[in-house]
XYZ file of C-alpha atoms in Angstrom:
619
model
C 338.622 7.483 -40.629
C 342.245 7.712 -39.434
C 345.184 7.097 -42.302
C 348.644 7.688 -42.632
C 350.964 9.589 -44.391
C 352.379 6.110 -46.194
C 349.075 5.390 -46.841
C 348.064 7.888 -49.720
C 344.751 9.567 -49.676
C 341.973 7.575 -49.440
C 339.709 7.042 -52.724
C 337.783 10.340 -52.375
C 340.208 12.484 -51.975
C 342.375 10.959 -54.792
C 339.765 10.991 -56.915
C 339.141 14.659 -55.738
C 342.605 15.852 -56.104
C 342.939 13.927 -59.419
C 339.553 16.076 -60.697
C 341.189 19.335 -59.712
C 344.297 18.416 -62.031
C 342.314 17.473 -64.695
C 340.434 20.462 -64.402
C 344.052 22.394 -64.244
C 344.209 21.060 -67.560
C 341.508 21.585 -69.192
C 341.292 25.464 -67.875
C 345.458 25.744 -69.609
C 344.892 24.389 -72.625
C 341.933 27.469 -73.071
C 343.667 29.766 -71.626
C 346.850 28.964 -73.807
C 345.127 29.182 -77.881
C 344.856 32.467 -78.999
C 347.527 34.258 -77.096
C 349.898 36.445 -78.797
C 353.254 38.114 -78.462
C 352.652 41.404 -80.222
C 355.200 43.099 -77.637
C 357.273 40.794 -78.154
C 358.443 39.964 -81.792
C 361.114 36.980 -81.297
C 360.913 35.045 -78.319
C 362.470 31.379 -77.919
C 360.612 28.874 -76.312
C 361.911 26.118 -74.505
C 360.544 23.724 -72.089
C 361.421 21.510 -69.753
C 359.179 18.890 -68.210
C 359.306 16.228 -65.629
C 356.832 13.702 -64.883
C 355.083 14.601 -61.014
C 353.834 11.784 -58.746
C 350.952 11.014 -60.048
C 352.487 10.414 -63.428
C 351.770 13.728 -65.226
C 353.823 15.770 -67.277
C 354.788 19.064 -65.066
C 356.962 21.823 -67.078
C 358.250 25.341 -67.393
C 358.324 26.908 -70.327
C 360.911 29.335 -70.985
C 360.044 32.180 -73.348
C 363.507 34.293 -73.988
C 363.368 37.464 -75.771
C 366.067 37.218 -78.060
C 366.649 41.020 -79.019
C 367.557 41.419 -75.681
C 369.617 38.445 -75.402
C 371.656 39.466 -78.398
C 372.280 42.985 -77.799
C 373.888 41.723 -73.948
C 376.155 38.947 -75.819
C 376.946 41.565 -78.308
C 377.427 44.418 -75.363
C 379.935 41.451 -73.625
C 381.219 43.270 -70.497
C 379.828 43.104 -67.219
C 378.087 39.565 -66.412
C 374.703 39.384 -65.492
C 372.565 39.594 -62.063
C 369.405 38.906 -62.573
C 366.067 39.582 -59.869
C 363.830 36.747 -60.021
C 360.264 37.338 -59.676
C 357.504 34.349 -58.983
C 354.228 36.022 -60.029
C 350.748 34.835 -60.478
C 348.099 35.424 -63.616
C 345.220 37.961 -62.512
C 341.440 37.090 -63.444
C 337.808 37.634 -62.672
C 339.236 34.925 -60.053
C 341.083 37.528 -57.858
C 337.861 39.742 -57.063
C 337.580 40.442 -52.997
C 334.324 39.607 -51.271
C 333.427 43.021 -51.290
C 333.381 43.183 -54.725
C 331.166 40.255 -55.506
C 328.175 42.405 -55.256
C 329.654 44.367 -58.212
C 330.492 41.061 -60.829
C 328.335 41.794 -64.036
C 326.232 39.518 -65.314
C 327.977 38.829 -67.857
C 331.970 38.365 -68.201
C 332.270 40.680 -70.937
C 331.915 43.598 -68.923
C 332.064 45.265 -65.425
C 335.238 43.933 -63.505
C 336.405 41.761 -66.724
C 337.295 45.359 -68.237
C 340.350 45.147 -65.883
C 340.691 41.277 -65.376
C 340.702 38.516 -67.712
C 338.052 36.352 -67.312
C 339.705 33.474 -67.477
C 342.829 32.509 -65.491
C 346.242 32.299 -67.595
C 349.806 30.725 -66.668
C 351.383 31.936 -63.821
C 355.633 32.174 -64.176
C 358.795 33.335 -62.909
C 359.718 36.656 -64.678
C 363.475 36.924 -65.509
C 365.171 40.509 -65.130
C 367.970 41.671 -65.423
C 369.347 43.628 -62.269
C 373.089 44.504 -63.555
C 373.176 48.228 -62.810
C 374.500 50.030 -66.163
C 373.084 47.552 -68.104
C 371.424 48.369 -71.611
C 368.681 46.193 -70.502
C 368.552 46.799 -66.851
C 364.579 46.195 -65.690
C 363.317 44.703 -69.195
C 362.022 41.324 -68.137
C 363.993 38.705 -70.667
C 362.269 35.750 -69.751
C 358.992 34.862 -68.740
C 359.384 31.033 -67.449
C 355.552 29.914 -66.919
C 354.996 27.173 -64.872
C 352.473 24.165 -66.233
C 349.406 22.531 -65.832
C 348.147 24.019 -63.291
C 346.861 27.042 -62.690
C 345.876 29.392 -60.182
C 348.807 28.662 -57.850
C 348.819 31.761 -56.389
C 352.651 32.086 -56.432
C 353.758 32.773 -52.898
C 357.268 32.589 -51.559
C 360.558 31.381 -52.471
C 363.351 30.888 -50.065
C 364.989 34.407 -48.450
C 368.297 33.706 -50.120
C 369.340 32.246 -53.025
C 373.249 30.892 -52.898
C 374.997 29.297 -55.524
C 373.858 25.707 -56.014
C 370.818 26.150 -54.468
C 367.497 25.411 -56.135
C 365.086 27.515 -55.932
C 362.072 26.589 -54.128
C 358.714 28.348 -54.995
C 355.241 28.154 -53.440
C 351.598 27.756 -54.927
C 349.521 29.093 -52.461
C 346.181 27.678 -53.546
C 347.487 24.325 -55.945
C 349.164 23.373 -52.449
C 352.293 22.690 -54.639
C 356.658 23.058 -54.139
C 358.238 23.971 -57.458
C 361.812 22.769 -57.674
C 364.035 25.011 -60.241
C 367.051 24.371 -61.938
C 368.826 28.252 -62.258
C 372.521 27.271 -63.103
C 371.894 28.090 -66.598
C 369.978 31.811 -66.259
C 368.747 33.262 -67.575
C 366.910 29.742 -68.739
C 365.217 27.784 -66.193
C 364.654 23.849 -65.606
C 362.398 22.278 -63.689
C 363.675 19.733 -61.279
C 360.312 18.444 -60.113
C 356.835 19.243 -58.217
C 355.567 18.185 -54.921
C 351.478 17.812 -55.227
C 348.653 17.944 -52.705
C 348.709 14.081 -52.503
C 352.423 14.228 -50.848
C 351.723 16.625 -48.002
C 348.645 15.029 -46.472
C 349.320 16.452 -43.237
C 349.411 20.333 -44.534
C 348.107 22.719 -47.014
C 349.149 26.435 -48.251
C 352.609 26.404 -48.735
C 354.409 29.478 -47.390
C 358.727 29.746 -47.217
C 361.439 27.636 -47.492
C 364.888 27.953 -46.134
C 367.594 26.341 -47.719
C 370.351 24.006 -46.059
C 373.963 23.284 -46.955
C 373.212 20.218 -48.022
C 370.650 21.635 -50.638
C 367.508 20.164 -49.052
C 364.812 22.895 -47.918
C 362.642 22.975 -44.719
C 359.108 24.302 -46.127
C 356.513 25.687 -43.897
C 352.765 24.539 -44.700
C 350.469 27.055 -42.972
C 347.432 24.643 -43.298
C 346.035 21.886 -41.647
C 345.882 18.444 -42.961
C 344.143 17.928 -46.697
C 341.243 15.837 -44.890
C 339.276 16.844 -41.675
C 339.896 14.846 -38.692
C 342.816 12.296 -37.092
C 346.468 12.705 -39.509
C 349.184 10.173 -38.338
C 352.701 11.692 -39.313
C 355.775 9.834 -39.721
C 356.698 10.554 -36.111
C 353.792 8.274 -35.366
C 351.926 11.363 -33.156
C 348.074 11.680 -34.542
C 346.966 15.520 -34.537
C 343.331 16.113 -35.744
C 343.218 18.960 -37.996
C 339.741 21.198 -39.551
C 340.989 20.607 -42.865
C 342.795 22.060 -46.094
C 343.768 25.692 -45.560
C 342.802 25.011 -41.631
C 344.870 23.691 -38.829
C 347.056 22.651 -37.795
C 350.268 23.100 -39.962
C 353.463 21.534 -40.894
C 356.781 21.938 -41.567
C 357.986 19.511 -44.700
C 361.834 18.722 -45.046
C 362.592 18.585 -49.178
C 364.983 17.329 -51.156
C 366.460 19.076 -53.799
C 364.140 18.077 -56.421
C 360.687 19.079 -54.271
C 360.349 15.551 -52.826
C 358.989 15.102 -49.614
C 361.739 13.731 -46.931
C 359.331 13.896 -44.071
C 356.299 15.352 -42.766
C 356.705 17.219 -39.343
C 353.768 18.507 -37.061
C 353.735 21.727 -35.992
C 351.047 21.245 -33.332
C 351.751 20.499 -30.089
C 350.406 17.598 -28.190
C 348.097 19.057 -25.490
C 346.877 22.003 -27.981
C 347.749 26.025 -27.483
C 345.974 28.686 -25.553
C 342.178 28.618 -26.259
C 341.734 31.970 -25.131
C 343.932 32.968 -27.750
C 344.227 31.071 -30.199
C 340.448 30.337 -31.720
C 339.759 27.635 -34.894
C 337.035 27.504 -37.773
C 335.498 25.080 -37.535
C 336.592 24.891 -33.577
C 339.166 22.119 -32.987
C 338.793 19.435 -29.944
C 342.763 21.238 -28.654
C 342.864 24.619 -30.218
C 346.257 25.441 -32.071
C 347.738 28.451 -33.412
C 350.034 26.067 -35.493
C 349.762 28.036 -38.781
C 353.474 28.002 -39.490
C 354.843 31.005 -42.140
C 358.046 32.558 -41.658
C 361.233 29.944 -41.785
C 364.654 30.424 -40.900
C 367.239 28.084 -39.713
C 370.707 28.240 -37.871
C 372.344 25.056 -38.883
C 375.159 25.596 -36.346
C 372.642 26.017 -33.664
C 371.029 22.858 -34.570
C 367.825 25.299 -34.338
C 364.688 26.245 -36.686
C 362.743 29.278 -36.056
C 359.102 29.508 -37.327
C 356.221 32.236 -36.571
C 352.515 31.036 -36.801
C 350.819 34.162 -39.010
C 346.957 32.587 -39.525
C 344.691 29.792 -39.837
C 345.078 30.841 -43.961
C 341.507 30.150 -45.564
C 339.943 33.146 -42.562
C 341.824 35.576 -44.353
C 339.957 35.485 -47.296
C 336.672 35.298 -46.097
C 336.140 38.979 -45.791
C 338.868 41.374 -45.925
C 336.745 44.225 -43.822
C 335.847 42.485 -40.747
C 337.956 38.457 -39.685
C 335.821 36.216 -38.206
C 337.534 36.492 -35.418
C 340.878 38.464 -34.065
C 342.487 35.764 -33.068
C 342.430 33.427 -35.586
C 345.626 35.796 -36.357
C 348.325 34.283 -34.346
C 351.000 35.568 -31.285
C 352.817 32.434 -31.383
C 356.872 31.455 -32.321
C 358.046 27.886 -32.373
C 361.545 26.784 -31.824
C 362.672 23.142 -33.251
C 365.703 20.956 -33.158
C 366.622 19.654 -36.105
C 370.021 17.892 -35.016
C 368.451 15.011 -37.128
C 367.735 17.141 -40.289
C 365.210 15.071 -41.671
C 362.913 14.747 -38.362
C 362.854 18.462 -37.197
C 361.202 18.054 -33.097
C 359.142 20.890 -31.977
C 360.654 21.934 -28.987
C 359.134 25.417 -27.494
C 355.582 27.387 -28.446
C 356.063 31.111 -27.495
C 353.542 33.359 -26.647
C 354.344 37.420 -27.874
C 353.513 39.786 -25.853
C 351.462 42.735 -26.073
C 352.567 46.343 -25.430
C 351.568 49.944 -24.631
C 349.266 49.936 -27.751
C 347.265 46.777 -26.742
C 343.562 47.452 -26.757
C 340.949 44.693 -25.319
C 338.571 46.328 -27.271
C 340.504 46.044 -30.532
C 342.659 42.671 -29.728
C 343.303 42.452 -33.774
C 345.476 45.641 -33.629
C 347.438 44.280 -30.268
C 351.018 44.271 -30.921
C 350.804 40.673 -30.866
C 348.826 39.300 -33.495
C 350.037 37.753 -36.732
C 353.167 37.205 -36.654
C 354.068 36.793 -39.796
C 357.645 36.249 -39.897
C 361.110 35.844 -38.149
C 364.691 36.095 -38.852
C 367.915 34.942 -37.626
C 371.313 36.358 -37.280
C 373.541 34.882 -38.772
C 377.394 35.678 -37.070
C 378.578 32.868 -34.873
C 378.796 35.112 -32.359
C 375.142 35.576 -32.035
C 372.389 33.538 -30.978
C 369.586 35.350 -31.270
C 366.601 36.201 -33.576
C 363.859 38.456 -34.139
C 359.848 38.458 -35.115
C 357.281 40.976 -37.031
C 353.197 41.081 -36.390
C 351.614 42.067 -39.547
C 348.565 43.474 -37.492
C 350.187 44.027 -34.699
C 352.871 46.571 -36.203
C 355.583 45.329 -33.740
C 359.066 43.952 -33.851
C 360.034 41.120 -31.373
C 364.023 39.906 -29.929
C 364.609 37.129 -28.469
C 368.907 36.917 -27.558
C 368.919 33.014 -27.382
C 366.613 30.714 -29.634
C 368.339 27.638 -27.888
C 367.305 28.900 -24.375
C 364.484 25.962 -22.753
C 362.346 28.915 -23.052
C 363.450 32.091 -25.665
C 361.636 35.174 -24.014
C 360.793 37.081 -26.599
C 360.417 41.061 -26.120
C 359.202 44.025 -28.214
C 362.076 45.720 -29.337
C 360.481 48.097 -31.815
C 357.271 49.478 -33.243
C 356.302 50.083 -36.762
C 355.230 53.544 -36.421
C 358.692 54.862 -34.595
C 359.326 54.687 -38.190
C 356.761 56.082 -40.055
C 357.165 59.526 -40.299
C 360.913 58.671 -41.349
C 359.378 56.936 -44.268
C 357.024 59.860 -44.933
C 356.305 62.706 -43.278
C 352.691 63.077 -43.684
C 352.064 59.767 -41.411
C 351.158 59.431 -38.052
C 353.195 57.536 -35.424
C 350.788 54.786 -34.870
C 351.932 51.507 -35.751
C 349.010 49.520 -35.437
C 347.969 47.277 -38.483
C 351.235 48.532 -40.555
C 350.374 45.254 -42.251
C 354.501 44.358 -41.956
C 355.608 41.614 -43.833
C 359.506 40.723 -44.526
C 362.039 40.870 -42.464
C 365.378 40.287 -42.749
C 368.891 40.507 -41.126
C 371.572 42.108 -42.651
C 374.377 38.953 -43.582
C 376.701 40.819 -40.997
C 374.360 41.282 -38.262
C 374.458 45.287 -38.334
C 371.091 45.766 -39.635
C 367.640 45.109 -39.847
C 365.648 45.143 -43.363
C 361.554 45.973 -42.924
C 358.649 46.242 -45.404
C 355.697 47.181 -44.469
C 352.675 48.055 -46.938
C 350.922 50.624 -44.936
C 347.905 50.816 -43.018
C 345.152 51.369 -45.144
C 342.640 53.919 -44.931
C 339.356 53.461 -42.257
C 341.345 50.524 -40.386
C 341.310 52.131 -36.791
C 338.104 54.488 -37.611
C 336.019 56.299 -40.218
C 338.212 59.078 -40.662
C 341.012 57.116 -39.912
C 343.547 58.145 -43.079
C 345.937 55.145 -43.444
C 349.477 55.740 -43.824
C 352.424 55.600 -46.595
C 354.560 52.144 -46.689
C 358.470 51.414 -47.782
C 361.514 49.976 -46.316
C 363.060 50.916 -43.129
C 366.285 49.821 -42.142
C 367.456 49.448 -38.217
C 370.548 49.125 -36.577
C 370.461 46.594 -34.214
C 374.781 46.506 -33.526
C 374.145 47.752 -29.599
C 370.736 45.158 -28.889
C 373.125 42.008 -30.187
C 376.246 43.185 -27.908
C 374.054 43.468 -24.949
C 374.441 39.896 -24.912
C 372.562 36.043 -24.998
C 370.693 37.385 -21.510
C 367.379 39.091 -22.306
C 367.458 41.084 -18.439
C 370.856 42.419 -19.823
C 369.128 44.203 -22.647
C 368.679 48.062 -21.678
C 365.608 49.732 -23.261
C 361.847 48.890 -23.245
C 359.158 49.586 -25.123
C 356.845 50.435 -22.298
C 354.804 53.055 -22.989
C 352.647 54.738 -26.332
C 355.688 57.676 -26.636
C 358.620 54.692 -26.486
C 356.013 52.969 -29.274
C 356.277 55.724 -31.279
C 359.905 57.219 -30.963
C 361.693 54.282 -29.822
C 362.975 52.700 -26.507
C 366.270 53.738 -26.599
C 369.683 52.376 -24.733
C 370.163 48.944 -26.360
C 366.741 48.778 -28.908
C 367.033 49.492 -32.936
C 367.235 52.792 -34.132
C 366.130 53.805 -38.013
C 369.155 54.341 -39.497
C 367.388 54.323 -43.382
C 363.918 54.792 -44.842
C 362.764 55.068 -48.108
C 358.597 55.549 -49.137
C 357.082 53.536 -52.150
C 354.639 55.211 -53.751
C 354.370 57.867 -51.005
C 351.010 60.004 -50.352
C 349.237 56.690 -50.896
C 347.379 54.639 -47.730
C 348.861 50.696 -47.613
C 350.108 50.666 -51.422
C 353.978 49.695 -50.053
C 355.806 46.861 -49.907
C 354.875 43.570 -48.848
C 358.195 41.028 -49.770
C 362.001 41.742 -50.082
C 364.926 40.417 -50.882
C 368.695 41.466 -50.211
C 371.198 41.274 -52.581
C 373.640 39.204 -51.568
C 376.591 39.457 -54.829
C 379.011 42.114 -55.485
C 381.258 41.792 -58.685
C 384.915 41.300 -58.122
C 388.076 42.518 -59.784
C 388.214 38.968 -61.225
C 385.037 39.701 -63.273
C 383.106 37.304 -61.034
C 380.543 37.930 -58.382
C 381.071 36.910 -55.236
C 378.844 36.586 -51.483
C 379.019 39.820 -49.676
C 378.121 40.502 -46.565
C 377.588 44.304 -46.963
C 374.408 44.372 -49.849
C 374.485 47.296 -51.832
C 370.454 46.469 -53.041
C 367.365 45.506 -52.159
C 364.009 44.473 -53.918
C 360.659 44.857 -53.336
C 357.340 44.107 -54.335
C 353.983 45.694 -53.884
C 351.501 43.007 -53.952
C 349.936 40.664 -50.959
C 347.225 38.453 -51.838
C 344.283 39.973 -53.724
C 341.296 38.257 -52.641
C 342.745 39.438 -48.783
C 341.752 43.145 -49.952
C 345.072 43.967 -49.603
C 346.517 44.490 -52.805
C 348.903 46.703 -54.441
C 349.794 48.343 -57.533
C 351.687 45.123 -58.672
C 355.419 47.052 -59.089
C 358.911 45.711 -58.058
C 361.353 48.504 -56.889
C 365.013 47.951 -56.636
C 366.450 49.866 -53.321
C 370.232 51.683 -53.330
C 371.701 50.613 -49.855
C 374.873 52.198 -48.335
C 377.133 50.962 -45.457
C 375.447 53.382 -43.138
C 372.394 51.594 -43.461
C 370.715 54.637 -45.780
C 367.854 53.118 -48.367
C 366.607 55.306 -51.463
C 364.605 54.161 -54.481
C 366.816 53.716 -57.526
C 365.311 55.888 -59.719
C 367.060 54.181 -62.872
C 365.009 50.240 -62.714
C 362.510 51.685 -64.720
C 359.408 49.766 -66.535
C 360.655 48.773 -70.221
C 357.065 50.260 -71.514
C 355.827 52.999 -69.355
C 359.535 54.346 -68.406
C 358.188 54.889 -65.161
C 360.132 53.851 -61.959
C 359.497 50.474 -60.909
C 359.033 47.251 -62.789
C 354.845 47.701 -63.235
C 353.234 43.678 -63.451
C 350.213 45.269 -64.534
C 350.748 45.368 -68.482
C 349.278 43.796 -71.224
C 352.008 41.582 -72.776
C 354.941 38.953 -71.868
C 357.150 37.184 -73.410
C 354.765 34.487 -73.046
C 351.851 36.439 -74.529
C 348.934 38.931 -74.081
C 348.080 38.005 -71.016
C 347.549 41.322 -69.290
C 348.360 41.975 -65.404
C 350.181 39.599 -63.405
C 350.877 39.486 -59.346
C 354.380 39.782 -58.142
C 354.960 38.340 -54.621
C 358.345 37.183 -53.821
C 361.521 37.964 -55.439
C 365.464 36.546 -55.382
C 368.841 37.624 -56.729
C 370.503 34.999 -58.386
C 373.418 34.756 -60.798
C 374.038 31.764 -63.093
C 376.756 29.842 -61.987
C 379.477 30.387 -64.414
C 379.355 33.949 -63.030
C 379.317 33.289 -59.561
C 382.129 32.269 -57.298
């Protein structure tokens, strides 16, 4: 049956999707009676609700601690920053195949000791990030998000600028949350897209922000129903389903409605030798689309192809199949901004480490994310592999053909993060990346490779931030044979490849001593406070933040902590040891707890965080 995307779903799959809502429901309104705020004496609730497209109310409900609130209008002084973090509820639903085994027979024991059995609200936690601050860390807002749950909150866009609303992913609901944060540190809710208005994708991932205030989303997974999807470009890809392939990238507006639909598949189908499907797929595709980053002045969009999303659940010890994790980057035109035109499918390449007996380690596979620069001097832009442990360069995304080289490899920084690690980069399980807004340096997170990944004995290694300087590879030039320096053999791999390639300049361990318990997301901060008492855009951050969680039922983890990161001019990265947790007084902002502002909900899963700054602050 072949439909299109003005068509709606057709009666099944409405009536499906309109079962899962009302089952959204029903699950809230349980998880809702009975919770308390015993942590949290006097908290103000407000909400804010807007009706979605299928006619339902759709809120956030604000929950503002007002001791905390007080004592900063009383303190007066400095304005505030705050570090927004979108962060799911974790239950008995979060257990990892391995664990299944292990569930009791009953929910009130075993693995419900740790996890509630039932799944509770997931939100945006509000902190404040003003260094000095009498409050600095304590969370001063919990804004939960409403009726559904288990969104799995997944990313937000990479940088949040004044105006700009703030775009947030549910994972597993297959929903955009559009939020209103002029007024911080209250939030509105400007409106929801649902399943039934991205028919050609599933799993939302990133979003990237334009000037006009519109957002380019990337949907990792196929169409919502198996088989033929007509898009509004009138092209007809046939996809394996929700979750599957292939992907999408969805132009917003700046209330989360859908502008357009945009395949990320290309006609004639990608590599079958590397690029497999499940269930297999008539033209194989490796269009999985994650990472998102646009240079409006290039009239260019970047996006890397990370994994056909529901595999990577499946079993966490052994995939299916290596390369179901993708090598792939696609370039776009988006001159018209509303019909972005796939115009290039790279292929990464593999390096010194590559191993045809262990292709999921190659430096190659999964790439996660890319990056652009950003001066208007530059045209280039680089790419991470989460498995593959690698950084990528290409000097000109505009080029017919961007060839894309390894410029760096995860474990030339490892021992700088600790010293105890070996220099192998292989599966650092990498995930953000991000330019510097001056083009000087290179921000990485990687959580660490995690103990028996290579072999039995194999001892993992310690994740954190590393910072590169990457002044010299963006001089050489828009000509990749100008670039001096190759990574070409296993000792360039793990020292570097000198001449023109990144050097660490900064690196900083989170929890060190411990296999893959490191970062997974960052965030820059992008405001400095002027002499005129207001913040303004800087191009030289003085922060970063970080958070320790992936996705849980991927058996990669984390201890559920957000650090904040000191960052000089020089590129040098060190743990502030003053953002400390409000209850345990121990470094980091720890998720895991048993109360919010919104109630005793116990641990939570932060995955993405943003500075922002409400706008009578911000200039």
């Amino acid at each position: 049956m072949r439909f299109s995307s003005s068509s709606g779903a057709p009666p099944r799959w409405r009536k499906a999707l309109t079962g899962t809502l009302a089952l959204a429901l029903a699950i809230a309104a349980v998880t809702y009676t009975g919770a308390t705020t015993s942590a949290y004496a006097d908290v103000q609730v407000l909400t804010d609700s807007k009706a979605g497209a299928d006619g339902k109310q759709y809120w956030v409900q604000n929950h503002l601690v007002t001791k905390d609130l007080a004592a900063q209008s009383r303190a007066g002084g400095t304005p505030k920053k705050w570090l927004l973090v979108w962060a799911g509820d974790e239950n008995i639903a979060d257990t990892v195949v391995k664990d299944v085994k292990n569930l009791p027979g009953s929910l009130g024991g075993g693995l419900n000791k740790v996890k509630n059995a039932l799944p509770g609200p997931d939100f945006l936690a509000v902190i404040d990030a003003t260094q000095g601050s009498a409050t600095y860390g304590k969370v001063v807002n919990t804004a939960t998000v409403g009726p559904l749950v288990e969104n799995e909150p997944h990313h937000m866009q990479y940088v949040w600028h004044k105006g700009d609303t703030i775009y947030a992913g549910a994972l597993f609901a297959a929903a955009t949350y559009a939020f209103d944060v002029s007024a911080l540190p209250q939030l509105k809710l400007k409106g929801v897209s649902l399943p039934t208005q991205t028919l050609g994708g599933s799993v939302p991932d990133a979003y990237w922000v334009l000037k006009d205030g519109s957002a380019y989303g990337t949907y990792m997974g196929g169409p919502v129903v198996p088989g033929p999807y007509t898009y509004q470009d009138g092209s007809t890809q046939v996809g394996n389903g929700f979750a599957g392939s292939p992907g999408e990238v969805v132009h917003f507006d700046q209330n989360a409605q859908v502008l357009s639909q945009n395949p990320a598949a290309t006609p004639q189908g990608d590599n079958p030798k590397l690029c497999d499907n499940l269930p297999q797929l008539g033209k194989p595709s490796c269009a999985n689309p994650h990472g998102v980053q646009a240079r409006e002045d290039l009239n260019t969009l970047v996006t890397s192809d990370y994994a056909e999303p529901r595999n990577i659940i499946l079993d966490p010890v052994k995939q299916p199949s290596p390369y179901l994790r993708r090598p792939t980057i696609r370039t776009w035109d988006i001159s018209d901004r509303n019909h972005p035109k796939l115009k290039t499918v790279s292929y990464l390449p593999d390096g010194p480490r590559a191993d045809p007996a262990d292709p999921l380690h190659s430096e190659s596979r999964a790439a996660m994310e890319t990056t652009v620069t950003n001066q208007p001097g530059h045209k280039g832009a680089f790419a991470e592999t989460m498995q593959g442990g690698a950084v990528y360069y290409t000097p000109d995304i505009t080029a017919k053909e961007p060839h894309w080289i390894e410029v760096f490899d995860d474990g030339a920084a490892n021992k700088a993060m600790y010293p105890q690690n070996d220099s192998n980069g292989a599966s650092s399980n990498g995930g953000w990346i991000q330019t510097s807004p001056d083009d000087k340096y290179l921000y990485r997170a990687i959580v660490g490779r995690q103990k028996g990944t290579l072999s039995a004995d194999d001892p993992g290694t310690t994740g954190g931030v590393y910072v590169l300087d990457i002044q010299k590879l963006l001089a050489a030039g828009d000509n990749v044979d100008d670039i001096k320096g190759r990574i070409d053999t296993k000792e360039k791999a793990q020292q570097g490849g000198g001449d023109d390639l990144p050097t660490v300049v900064g690196a900083a361990p989170i929890n060190p001593g411990t296999a893959a318990a490191g970062p997974h997301w960052g965030a820059y901060d992008n405001f400095a406070l002027g002499s005129d008492g207001f913040y303004h855009e800087t191009t030289q951050p003085q922060h970063l933040a970080v958070s320790n969680y992936f996705v849980a039922r991927s058996g990669l983890d984390g201890d559920h902590k957000v650090n904040l990161l000191n960052l000089s001019p020089d590129g040098k990265v060190a743990v502030d040891q003053n953002f400390r947790d409000e209850f345990t007084g121990q470094v980091g902002i720890n998720f895991n707890r048993k109360s919010w502002p919104h109630g005793d909900f116990g641990n939570a899963k932060p995955h993405s965080e943003l500075f922002v700054v409400a706008d009578q602050n911000v200039k």
